[in-house]
Amino acid sequence: MKKTCPFFGRCGGCKFDFTALDYCQKKSELLPKNLDCDTPVWTMPGIRRRIDAAFGAGTFGFFQSGTKNIIPIECCPNATDRINRILPALAKMPWCGAGSCLITECDNGIDIAINSNVPYFTPEFKNAADALDAIRITWNGKIIKQTQMPIVTFSEHHVEYPANAFLQPSVMGADILRNLVKQYATGAKRVADLFCGLGNFTFELNADGFDIVGTGVKRDLFKKPLTVGMLDNYDTIVMDPPRAGADAQCHEIIKSNVKRIIYVSCNPGTFMRDKNTLERGGYRLSVLIPVDQFVGSDHWELFSVFEK
């Protein structure tokens, strides 16, 4: 029997009812019509390891679609069981001010990163936070509770998870992308992993990591993209940039001798811009696989390979 989300149509977390029989058809209609995509790869609902909730006026939940109204929640059918077990306690917290609450399931427990419009939290909130089944809680970057350092794992490498850092929304989705990258990087001798985050691809490929934050070299690739001289040390480039894409970096890549680019994009708009840059520079799009990384949303992850 299908399990319908009780909040669908009210909360703004999902654009589509992921329990509906026509979910795949409706979401597929969002794919760019001018791109020849391979068959989409679908991830499962109910396995999201991170959700971004909101609070204000003493209410905790998700924003109503298109408004600043908060729909109270104590469960999310799209989240993991571990996250759902802590939501009722979070809903009863003595919230002060307004802001966001990022809840992330790490390997060893729940991490909660709170960003508020007020710099303080009350003694009552501190007491309630201490009672939560979470291994770390931060308020505007300040640790108010920590029993362990949150850990996430990539290719058997255990990495400390910084508060508010990006993770793919599910372990399954991260594994799918990593396996695709590994498959299409076969034969690579030296790889640069750009916008490498915490290392979802870096360790698997024994790559050099470059990022704005995270593992590897702390380099702002928007302001200081890798130069042609640096790029020519690599035969394969992996890129998984934020939604802003990799405009400056692509303009450097097309002047280099790099033969293969594996580009993972979460924004079809900036992907098309960067695709046009790469193609003008002599690269050919050889693989394009949509991945339903954010189940229920209107976002597609695009896995692509460019070669020359």
PDB file of N, CA and C in Angstrom, residues 218-300:
ATOM      1  N   LYS A 218      42.695  24.195  -0.083  1.00  0.00           N
ATOM      2  CA  LYS A 218      41.682  25.230   0.131  1.00  0.00           C
ATOM      3  C   LYS A 218      41.872  26.320  -0.924  1.00  0.00           C
ATOM      4  N   ARG A 219      41.175  26.185  -2.024  1.00  0.00           N
ATOM      5  CA  ARG A 219      41.341  27.118  -3.135  1.00  0.00           C
ATOM      6  C   ARG A 219      39.959  27.523  -3.636  1.00  0.00           C
ATOM      7  N   ASP A 220      39.694  28.805  -3.700  1.00  0.00           N
ATOM      8  CA  ASP A 220      38.414  29.299  -4.196  1.00  0.00           C
ATOM      9  C   ASP A 220      38.426  29.226  -5.719  1.00  0.00           C
ATOM     10  N   LEU A 221      37.775  28.219  -6.258  1.00  0.00           N
ATOM     11  CA  LEU A 221      37.833  27.983  -7.704  1.00  0.00           C
ATOM     12  C   LEU A 221      36.982  28.959  -8.502  1.00  0.00           C
ATOM     13  N   PHE A 222      36.163  29.768  -7.820  1.00  0.00           N
ATOM     14  CA  PHE A 222      35.446  30.829  -8.530  1.00  0.00           C
ATOM     15  C   PHE A 222      36.384  32.022  -8.768  1.00  0.00           C
ATOM     16  N   LYS A 223      37.165  32.360  -7.756  1.00  0.00           N
ATOM     17  CA  LYS A 223      38.080  33.494  -7.887  1.00  0.00           C
ATOM     18  C   LYS A 223      39.432  33.083  -8.461  1.00  0.00           C
ATOM     19  N   LYS A 224      39.873  31.858  -8.159  1.00  0.00           N
ATOM     20  CA  LYS A 224      41.185  31.390  -8.603  1.00  0.00           C
ATOM     21  C   LYS A 224      41.062  29.988  -9.195  1.00  0.00           C
ATOM     22  N   PRO A 225      40.502  29.876 -10.391  1.00  0.00           N
ATOM     23  CA  PRO A 225      40.419  28.551 -11.017  1.00  0.00           C
ATOM     24  C   PRO A 225      41.817  28.002 -11.293  1.00  0.00           C
ATOM     25  N   LEU A 226      41.914  26.691 -11.402  1.00  0.00           N
ATOM     26  CA  LEU A 226      43.201  26.099 -11.769  1.00  0.00           C
ATOM     27  C   LEU A 226      43.633  26.651 -13.122  1.00  0.00           C
ATOM     28  N   THR A 227      44.896  27.006 -13.231  1.00  0.00           N
ATOM     29  CA  THR A 227      45.420  27.585 -14.460  1.00  0.00           C
ATOM     30  C   THR A 227      45.742  26.488 -15.468  1.00  0.00           C
ATOM     31  N   VAL A 228      46.001  26.892 -16.688  1.00  0.00           N
ATOM     32  CA  VAL A 228      46.332  25.938 -17.742  1.00  0.00           C
ATOM     33  C   VAL A 228      47.553  25.113 -17.360  1.00  0.00           C
ATOM     34  N   GLY A 229      48.569  25.773 -16.803  1.00  0.00           N
ATOM     35  CA  GLY A 229      49.779  25.055 -16.407  1.00  0.00           C
ATOM     36  C   GLY A 229      49.500  23.986 -15.369  1.00  0.00           C
ATOM     37  N   MET A 230      48.567  24.252 -14.460  1.00  0.00           N
ATOM     38  CA  MET A 230      48.207  23.260 -13.446  1.00  0.00           C
ATOM     39  C   MET A 230      47.354  22.163 -14.058  1.00  0.00           C
ATOM     40  N   LEU A 231      46.409  22.540 -14.906  1.00  0.00           N
ATOM     41  CA  LEU A 231      45.493  21.563 -15.508  1.00  0.00           C
ATOM     42  C   LEU A 231      46.229  20.557 -16.378  1.00  0.00           C
ATOM     43  N   ASP A 232      47.291  21.004 -17.043  1.00  0.00           N
ATOM     44  CA  ASP A 232      48.006  20.112 -17.960  1.00  0.00           C
ATOM     45  C   ASP A 232      48.740  18.986 -17.234  1.00  0.00           C
ATOM     46  N   ASN A 233      48.734  19.004 -15.900  1.00  0.00           N
ATOM     47  CA  ASN A 233      49.295  17.884 -15.139  1.00  0.00           C
ATOM     48  C   ASN A 233      48.329  16.703 -15.045  1.00  0.00           C
ATOM     49  N   TYR A 234      47.100  16.890 -15.520  1.00  0.00           N
ATOM     50  CA  TYR A 234      46.060  15.876 -15.344  1.00  0.00           C
ATOM     51  C   TYR A 234      45.511  15.423 -16.696  1.00  0.00           C
ATOM     52  N   ASP A 235      45.143  14.151 -16.779  1.00  0.00           N
ATOM     53  CA  ASP A 235      44.479  13.674 -17.985  1.00  0.00           C
ATOM     54  C   ASP A 235      42.969  13.638 -17.812  1.00  0.00           C
ATOM     55  N   THR A 236      42.491  13.671 -16.545  1.00  0.00           N
ATOM     56  CA  THR A 236      41.055  13.643 -16.262  1.00  0.00           C
ATOM     57  C   THR A 236      40.737  14.654 -15.168  1.00  0.00           C
ATOM     58  N   ILE A 237      39.646  15.403 -15.386  1.00  0.00           N
ATOM     59  CA  ILE A 237      39.154  16.369 -14.407  1.00  0.00           C
ATOM     60  C   ILE A 237      37.763  15.922 -13.975  1.00  0.00           C
ATOM     61  N   VAL A 238      37.526  15.901 -12.665  1.00  0.00           N
ATOM     62  CA  VAL A 238      36.190  15.685 -12.114  1.00  0.00           C
ATOM     63  C   VAL A 238      35.728  16.997 -11.493  1.00  0.00           C
ATOM     64  N   MET A 239      34.494  17.411 -11.797  1.00  0.00           N
ATOM     65  CA  MET A 239      33.950  18.651 -11.234  1.00  0.00           C
ATOM     66  C   MET A 239      32.546  18.393 -10.705  1.00  0.00           C
ATOM     67  N   ASP A 240      32.296  18.823  -9.479  1.00  0.00           N
ATOM     68  CA  ASP A 240      30.952  18.764  -8.898  1.00  0.00           C
ATOM     69  C   ASP A 240      30.702  20.089  -8.192  1.00  0.00           C
ATOM     70  N   PRO A 241      30.468  21.161  -8.967  1.00  0.00           N
ATOM     71  CA  PRO A 241      30.383  22.504  -8.379  1.00  0.00           C
ATOM     72  C   PRO A 241      29.031  22.762  -7.731  1.00  0.00           C
ATOM     73  N   PRO A 242      28.926  23.854  -6.951  1.00  0.00           N
ATOM     74  CA  PRO A 242      27.618  24.297  -6.453  1.00  0.00           C
ATOM     75  C   PRO A 242      26.727  24.719  -7.608  1.00  0.00           C
ATOM     76  N   ARG A 243      25.530  25.194  -7.276  1.00  0.00           N
ATOM     77  CA  ARG A 243      24.554  25.541  -8.318  1.00  0.00           C
ATOM     78  C   ARG A 243      25.068  26.631  -9.256  1.00  0.00           C
ATOM     79  N   ALA A 244      26.033  27.435  -8.809  1.00  0.00           N
ATOM     80  CA  ALA A 244      26.580  28.488  -9.668  1.00  0.00           C
ATOM     81  C   ALA A 244      27.388  27.937 -10.824  1.00  0.00           C
ATOM     82  N   GLY A 245      27.710  26.636 -10.794  1.00  0.00           N
ATOM     83  CA  GLY A 245      28.452  26.031 -11.883  1.00  0.00           C
ATOM     84  C   GLY A 245      29.942  26.309 -11.817  1.00  0.00           C
ATOM     85  N   ALA A 246      30.601  26.196 -12.966  1.00  0.00           N
ATOM     86  CA  ALA A 246      32.064  26.297 -13.013  1.00  0.00           C
ATOM     87  C   ALA A 246      32.504  27.161 -14.193  1.00  0.00           C
ATOM     88  N   ASP A 247      31.907  28.326 -14.316  1.00  0.00           N
ATOM     89  CA  ASP A 247      32.132  29.188 -15.477  1.00  0.00           C
ATOM     90  C   ASP A 247      33.611  29.540 -15.653  1.00  0.00           C
ATOM     91  N   ALA A 248      34.223  30.135 -14.626  1.00  0.00           N
ATOM     92  CA  ALA A 248      35.623  30.559 -14.746  1.00  0.00           C
ATOM     93  C   ALA A 248      36.534  29.363 -15.000  1.00  0.00           C
ATOM     94  N   GLN A 249      36.271  28.241 -14.310  1.00  0.00           N
ATOM     95  CA  GLN A 249      37.123  27.079 -14.476  1.00  0.00           C
ATOM     96  C   GLN A 249      37.016  26.493 -15.876  1.00  0.00           C
ATOM     97  N   CYS A 250      35.819  26.470 -16.443  1.00  0.00           N
ATOM     98  CA  CYS A 250      35.639  25.926 -17.795  1.00  0.00           C
ATOM     99  C   CYS A 250      36.410  26.749 -18.820  1.00  0.00           C
ATOM    100  N   HIS A 251      36.490  28.054 -18.621  1.00  0.00           N
ATOM    101  CA  HIS A 251      37.232  28.890 -19.568  1.00  0.00           C
ATOM    102  C   HIS A 251      38.731  28.612 -19.501  1.00  0.00           C
ATOM    103  N   GLU A 252      39.217  28.141 -18.382  1.00  0.00           N
ATOM    104  CA  GLU A 252      40.614  27.714 -18.300  1.00  0.00           C
ATOM    105  C   GLU A 252      40.791  26.321 -18.895  1.00  0.00           C
ATOM    106  N   ILE A 253      39.831  25.444 -18.638  1.00  0.00           N
ATOM    107  CA  ILE A 253      39.940  24.057 -19.114  1.00  0.00           C
ATOM    108  C   ILE A 253      40.055  24.000 -20.637  1.00  0.00           C
ATOM    109  N   ILE A 254      39.282  24.830 -21.349  1.00  0.00           N
ATOM    110  CA  ILE A 254      39.279  24.733 -22.810  1.00  0.00           C
ATOM    111  C   ILE A 254      40.618  25.162 -23.416  1.00  0.00           C
ATOM    112  N   LYS A 255      41.488  25.805 -22.622  1.00  0.00           N
ATOM    113  CA  LYS A 255      42.827  26.167 -23.114  1.00  0.00           C
ATOM    114  C   LYS A 255      43.864  25.099 -22.766  1.00  0.00           C
ATOM    115  N   SER A 256      43.426  24.040 -22.060  1.00  0.00           N
ATOM    116  CA  SER A 256      44.361  23.024 -21.568  1.00  0.00           C
ATOM    117  C   SER A 256      44.389  21.800 -22.483  1.00  0.00           C
ATOM    118  N   ASN A 257      45.222  20.816 -22.092  1.00  0.00           N
ATOM    119  CA  ASN A 257      45.316  19.553 -22.823  1.00  0.00           C
ATOM    120  C   ASN A 257      44.559  18.416 -22.151  1.00  0.00           C
ATOM    121  N   VAL A 258      43.716  18.732 -21.185  1.00  0.00           N
ATOM    122  CA  VAL A 258      42.936  17.705 -20.495  1.00  0.00           C
ATOM    123  C   VAL A 258      42.020  16.999 -21.500  1.00  0.00           C
ATOM    124  N   LYS A 259      42.057  15.673 -21.502  1.00  0.00           N
ATOM    125  CA  LYS A 259      41.320  14.897 -22.497  1.00  0.00           C
ATOM    126  C   LYS A 259      39.903  14.544 -22.076  1.00  0.00           C
ATOM    127  N   ARG A 260      39.682  14.453 -20.751  1.00  0.00           N
ATOM    128  CA  ARG A 260      38.369  13.974 -20.291  1.00  0.00           C
ATOM    129  C   ARG A 260      37.915  14.795 -19.077  1.00  0.00           C
ATOM    130  N   ILE A 261      36.660  15.204 -19.106  1.00  0.00           N
ATOM    131  CA  ILE A 261      36.058  15.953 -18.009  1.00  0.00           C
ATOM    132  C   ILE A 261      34.808  15.209 -17.568  1.00  0.00           C
ATOM    133  N   ILE A 262      34.743  14.882 -16.298  1.00  0.00           N
ATOM    134  CA  ILE A 262      33.537  14.296 -15.717  1.00  0.00           C
ATOM    135  C   ILE A 262      32.885  15.396 -14.885  1.00  0.00           C
ATOM    136  N   TYR A 263      31.705  15.798 -15.307  1.00  0.00           N
ATOM    137  CA  TYR A 263      31.047  16.971 -14.728  1.00  0.00           C
ATOM    138  C   TYR A 263      29.729  16.529 -14.097  1.00  0.00           C
ATOM    139  N   VAL A 264      29.598  16.727 -12.786  1.00  0.00           N
ATOM    140  CA  VAL A 264      28.357  16.443 -12.060  1.00  0.00           C
ATOM    141  C   VAL A 264      27.721  17.783 -11.709  1.00  0.00           C
ATOM    142  N   SER A 265      26.491  17.997 -12.175  1.00  0.00           N
ATOM    143  CA  SER A 265      25.837  19.295 -12.006  1.00  0.00           C
ATOM    144  C   SER A 265      24.500  19.130 -11.306  1.00  0.00           C
ATOM    145  N   CYS A 266      24.187  20.068 -10.393  1.00  0.00           N
ATOM    146  CA  CYS A 266      22.879  20.084  -9.741  1.00  0.00           C
ATOM    147  C   CYS A 266      22.002  21.210 -10.280  1.00  0.00           C
ATOM    148  N   ASN A 267      22.439  21.840 -11.369  1.00  0.00           N
ATOM    149  CA  ASN A 267      21.693  22.963 -11.934  1.00  0.00           C
ATOM    150  C   ASN A 267      21.736  22.893 -13.457  1.00  0.00           C
ATOM    151  N   PRO A 268      20.655  22.419 -14.105  1.00  0.00           N
ATOM    152  CA  PRO A 268      20.661  22.314 -15.569  1.00  0.00           C
ATOM    153  C   PRO A 268      20.952  23.628 -16.274  1.00  0.00           C
ATOM    154  N   GLY A 269      20.579  24.765 -15.670  1.00  0.00           N
ATOM    155  CA  GLY A 269      20.827  26.059 -16.302  1.00  0.00           C
ATOM    156  C   GLY A 269      22.308  26.366 -16.418  1.00  0.00           C
ATOM    157  N   THR A 270      23.048  26.284 -15.324  1.00  0.00           N
ATOM    158  CA  THR A 270      24.479  26.553 -15.388  1.00  0.00           C
ATOM    159  C   THR A 270      25.227  25.426 -16.092  1.00  0.00           C
ATOM    160  N   PHE A 271      24.647  24.220 -16.045  1.00  0.00           N
ATOM    161  CA  PHE A 271      25.259  23.128 -16.808  1.00  0.00           C
ATOM    162  C   PHE A 271      25.242  23.452 -18.299  1.00  0.00           C
ATOM    163  N   MET A 272      24.122  23.952 -18.812  1.00  0.00           N
ATOM    164  CA  MET A 272      24.033  24.278 -20.235  1.00  0.00           C
ATOM    165  C   MET A 272      25.025  25.373 -20.607  1.00  0.00           C
ATOM    166  N   ARG A 273      25.191  26.361 -19.738  1.00  0.00           N
ATOM    167  CA  ARG A 273      26.173  27.420 -19.994  1.00  0.00           C
ATOM    168  C   ARG A 273      27.578  26.832 -20.073  1.00  0.00           C
ATOM    169  N   ASP A 274      27.945  25.998 -19.100  1.00  0.00           N
ATOM    170  CA  ASP A 274      29.288  25.421 -19.085  1.00  0.00           C
ATOM    171  C   ASP A 274      29.474  24.412 -20.213  1.00  0.00           C
ATOM    172  N   LYS A 275      28.424  23.687 -20.542  1.00  0.00           N
ATOM    173  CA  LYS A 275      28.473  22.750 -21.676  1.00  0.00           C
ATOM    174  C   LYS A 275      28.804  23.505 -22.969  1.00  0.00           C
ATOM    175  N   ASN A 276      28.147  24.641 -23.177  1.00  0.00           N
ATOM    176  CA  ASN A 276      28.411  25.416 -24.391  1.00  0.00           C
ATOM    177  C   ASN A 276      29.863  25.907 -24.426  1.00  0.00           C
ATOM    178  N   THR A 277      30.392  26.321 -23.277  1.00  0.00           N
ATOM    179  CA  THR A 277      31.793  26.750 -23.213  1.00  0.00           C
ATOM    180  C   THR A 277      32.725  25.605 -23.596  1.00  0.00           C
ATOM    181  N   LEU A 278      32.498  24.436 -22.996  1.00  0.00           N
ATOM    182  CA  LEU A 278      33.364  23.282 -23.260  1.00  0.00           C
ATOM    183  C   LEU A 278      33.280  22.850 -24.723  1.00  0.00           C
ATOM    184  N   GLU A 279      32.088  22.875 -25.283  1.00  0.00           N
ATOM    185  CA  GLU A 279      31.931  22.450 -26.682  1.00  0.00           C
ATOM    186  C   GLU A 279      32.579  23.448 -27.630  1.00  0.00           C
ATOM    187  N   ARG A 280      32.521  24.725 -27.315  1.00  0.00           N
ATOM    188  CA  ARG A 280      33.223  25.717 -28.145  1.00  0.00           C
ATOM    189  C   ARG A 280      34.730  25.511 -28.066  1.00  0.00           C
ATOM    190  N   GLY A 281      35.178  24.944 -26.962  1.00  0.00           N
ATOM    191  CA  GLY A 281      36.606  24.686 -26.795  1.00  0.00           C
ATOM    192  C   GLY A 281      37.056  23.351 -27.356  1.00  0.00           C
ATOM    193  N   GLY A 282      36.170  22.628 -28.044  1.00  0.00           N
ATOM    194  CA  GLY A 282      36.570  21.394 -28.704  1.00  0.00           C
ATOM    195  C   GLY A 282      36.172  20.107 -28.004  1.00  0.00           C
ATOM    196  N   TYR A 283      35.459  20.203 -26.879  1.00  0.00           N
ATOM    197  CA  TYR A 283      35.019  19.006 -26.172  1.00  0.00           C
ATOM    198  C   TYR A 283      33.682  18.512 -26.730  1.00  0.00           C
ATOM    199  N   ARG A 284      33.473  17.198 -26.622  1.00  0.00           N
ATOM    200  CA  ARG A 284      32.230  16.573 -27.088  1.00  0.00           C
ATOM    201  C   ARG A 284      31.556  15.882 -25.912  1.00  0.00           C
ATOM    202  N   LEU A 285      30.266  16.177 -25.751  1.00  0.00           N
ATOM    203  CA  LEU A 285      29.496  15.518 -24.703  1.00  0.00           C
ATOM    204  C   LEU A 285      29.213  14.079 -25.126  1.00  0.00           C
ATOM    205  N   SER A 286      29.770  13.107 -24.386  1.00  0.00           N
ATOM    206  CA  SER A 286      29.620  11.703 -24.768  1.00  0.00           C
ATOM    207  C   SER A 286      28.668  10.925 -23.866  1.00  0.00           C
ATOM    208  N   VAL A 287      28.451  11.422 -22.643  1.00  0.00           N
ATOM    209  CA  VAL A 287      27.571  10.734 -21.685  1.00  0.00           C
ATOM    210  C   VAL A 287      26.770  11.781 -20.931  1.00  0.00           C
ATOM    211  N   LEU A 288      25.464  11.552 -20.787  1.00  0.00           N
ATOM    212  CA  LEU A 288      24.624  12.439 -19.984  1.00  0.00           C
ATOM    213  C   LEU A 288      23.549  11.589 -19.298  1.00  0.00           C
ATOM    214  N   ILE A 289      23.670  11.446 -17.976  1.00  0.00           N
ATOM    215  CA  ILE A 289      22.769  10.587 -17.210  1.00  0.00           C
ATOM    216  C   ILE A 289      22.106  11.417 -16.113  1.00  0.00           C
ATOM    217  N   PRO A 290      20.775  11.587 -16.163  1.00  0.00           N
ATOM    218  CA  PRO A 290      20.088  12.285 -15.069  1.00  0.00           C
ATOM    219  C   PRO A 290      19.963  11.361 -13.853  1.00  0.00           C
ATOM    220  N   VAL A 291      20.152  11.923 -12.662  1.00  0.00           N
ATOM    221  CA  VAL A 291      20.018  11.175 -11.418  1.00  0.00           C
ATOM    222  C   VAL A 291      19.015  11.907 -10.532  1.00  0.00           C
ATOM    223  N   ASP A 292      18.000  11.185 -10.072  1.00  0.00           N
ATOM    224  CA  ASP A 292      16.999  11.780  -9.179  1.00  0.00           C
ATOM    225  C   ASP A 292      17.566  11.796  -7.764  1.00  0.00           C
ATOM    226  N   GLN A 293      18.458  12.725  -7.545  1.00  0.00           N
ATOM    227  CA  GLN A 293      19.201  12.799  -6.287  1.00  0.00           C
ATOM    228  C   GLN A 293      18.337  13.341  -5.153  1.00  0.00           C
ATOM    229  N   PHE A 294      17.516  14.339  -5.480  1.00  0.00           N
ATOM    230  CA  PHE A 294      16.663  14.984  -4.482  1.00  0.00           C
ATOM    231  C   PHE A 294      15.224  14.537  -4.723  1.00  0.00           C
ATOM    232  N   VAL A 295      14.870  13.396  -4.154  1.00  0.00           N
ATOM    233  CA  VAL A 295      13.562  12.783  -4.393  1.00  0.00           C
ATOM    234  C   VAL A 295      12.444  13.735  -3.964  1.00  0.00           C
ATOM    235  N   GLY A 296      11.449  13.880  -4.830  1.00  0.00           N
ATOM    236  CA  GLY A 296      10.302  14.726  -4.541  1.00  0.00           C
ATOM    237  C   GLY A 296      10.472  16.163  -4.973  1.00  0.00           C
ATOM    238  N   SER A 297      11.715  16.603  -5.178  1.00  0.00           N
ATOM    239  CA  SER A 297      11.968  17.996  -5.558  1.00  0.00           C
ATOM    240  C   SER A 297      11.907  18.136  -7.080  1.00  0.00           C
ATOM    241  N   ASP A 298      12.072  19.384  -7.551  1.00  0.00           N
ATOM    242  CA  ASP A 298      12.130  19.613  -8.992  1.00  0.00           C
ATOM    243  C   ASP A 298      13.574  19.712  -9.473  1.00  0.00           C
ATOM    244  N   HIS A 299      14.518  19.238  -8.675  1.00  0.00           N
ATOM    245  CA  HIS A 299      15.939  19.293  -9.028  1.00  0.00           C
ATOM    246  C   HIS A 299      16.408  17.959  -9.613  1.00  0.00           C
ATOM    247  N   TRP A 300      17.163  18.054 -10.696  1.00  0.00           N
ATOM    248  CA  TRP A 300      17.839  16.896 -11.285  1.00  0.00           C
ATOM    249  C   TRP A 300      19.345  17.060 -11.119  1.00  0.00           C
TER     250      TRP A 300
END
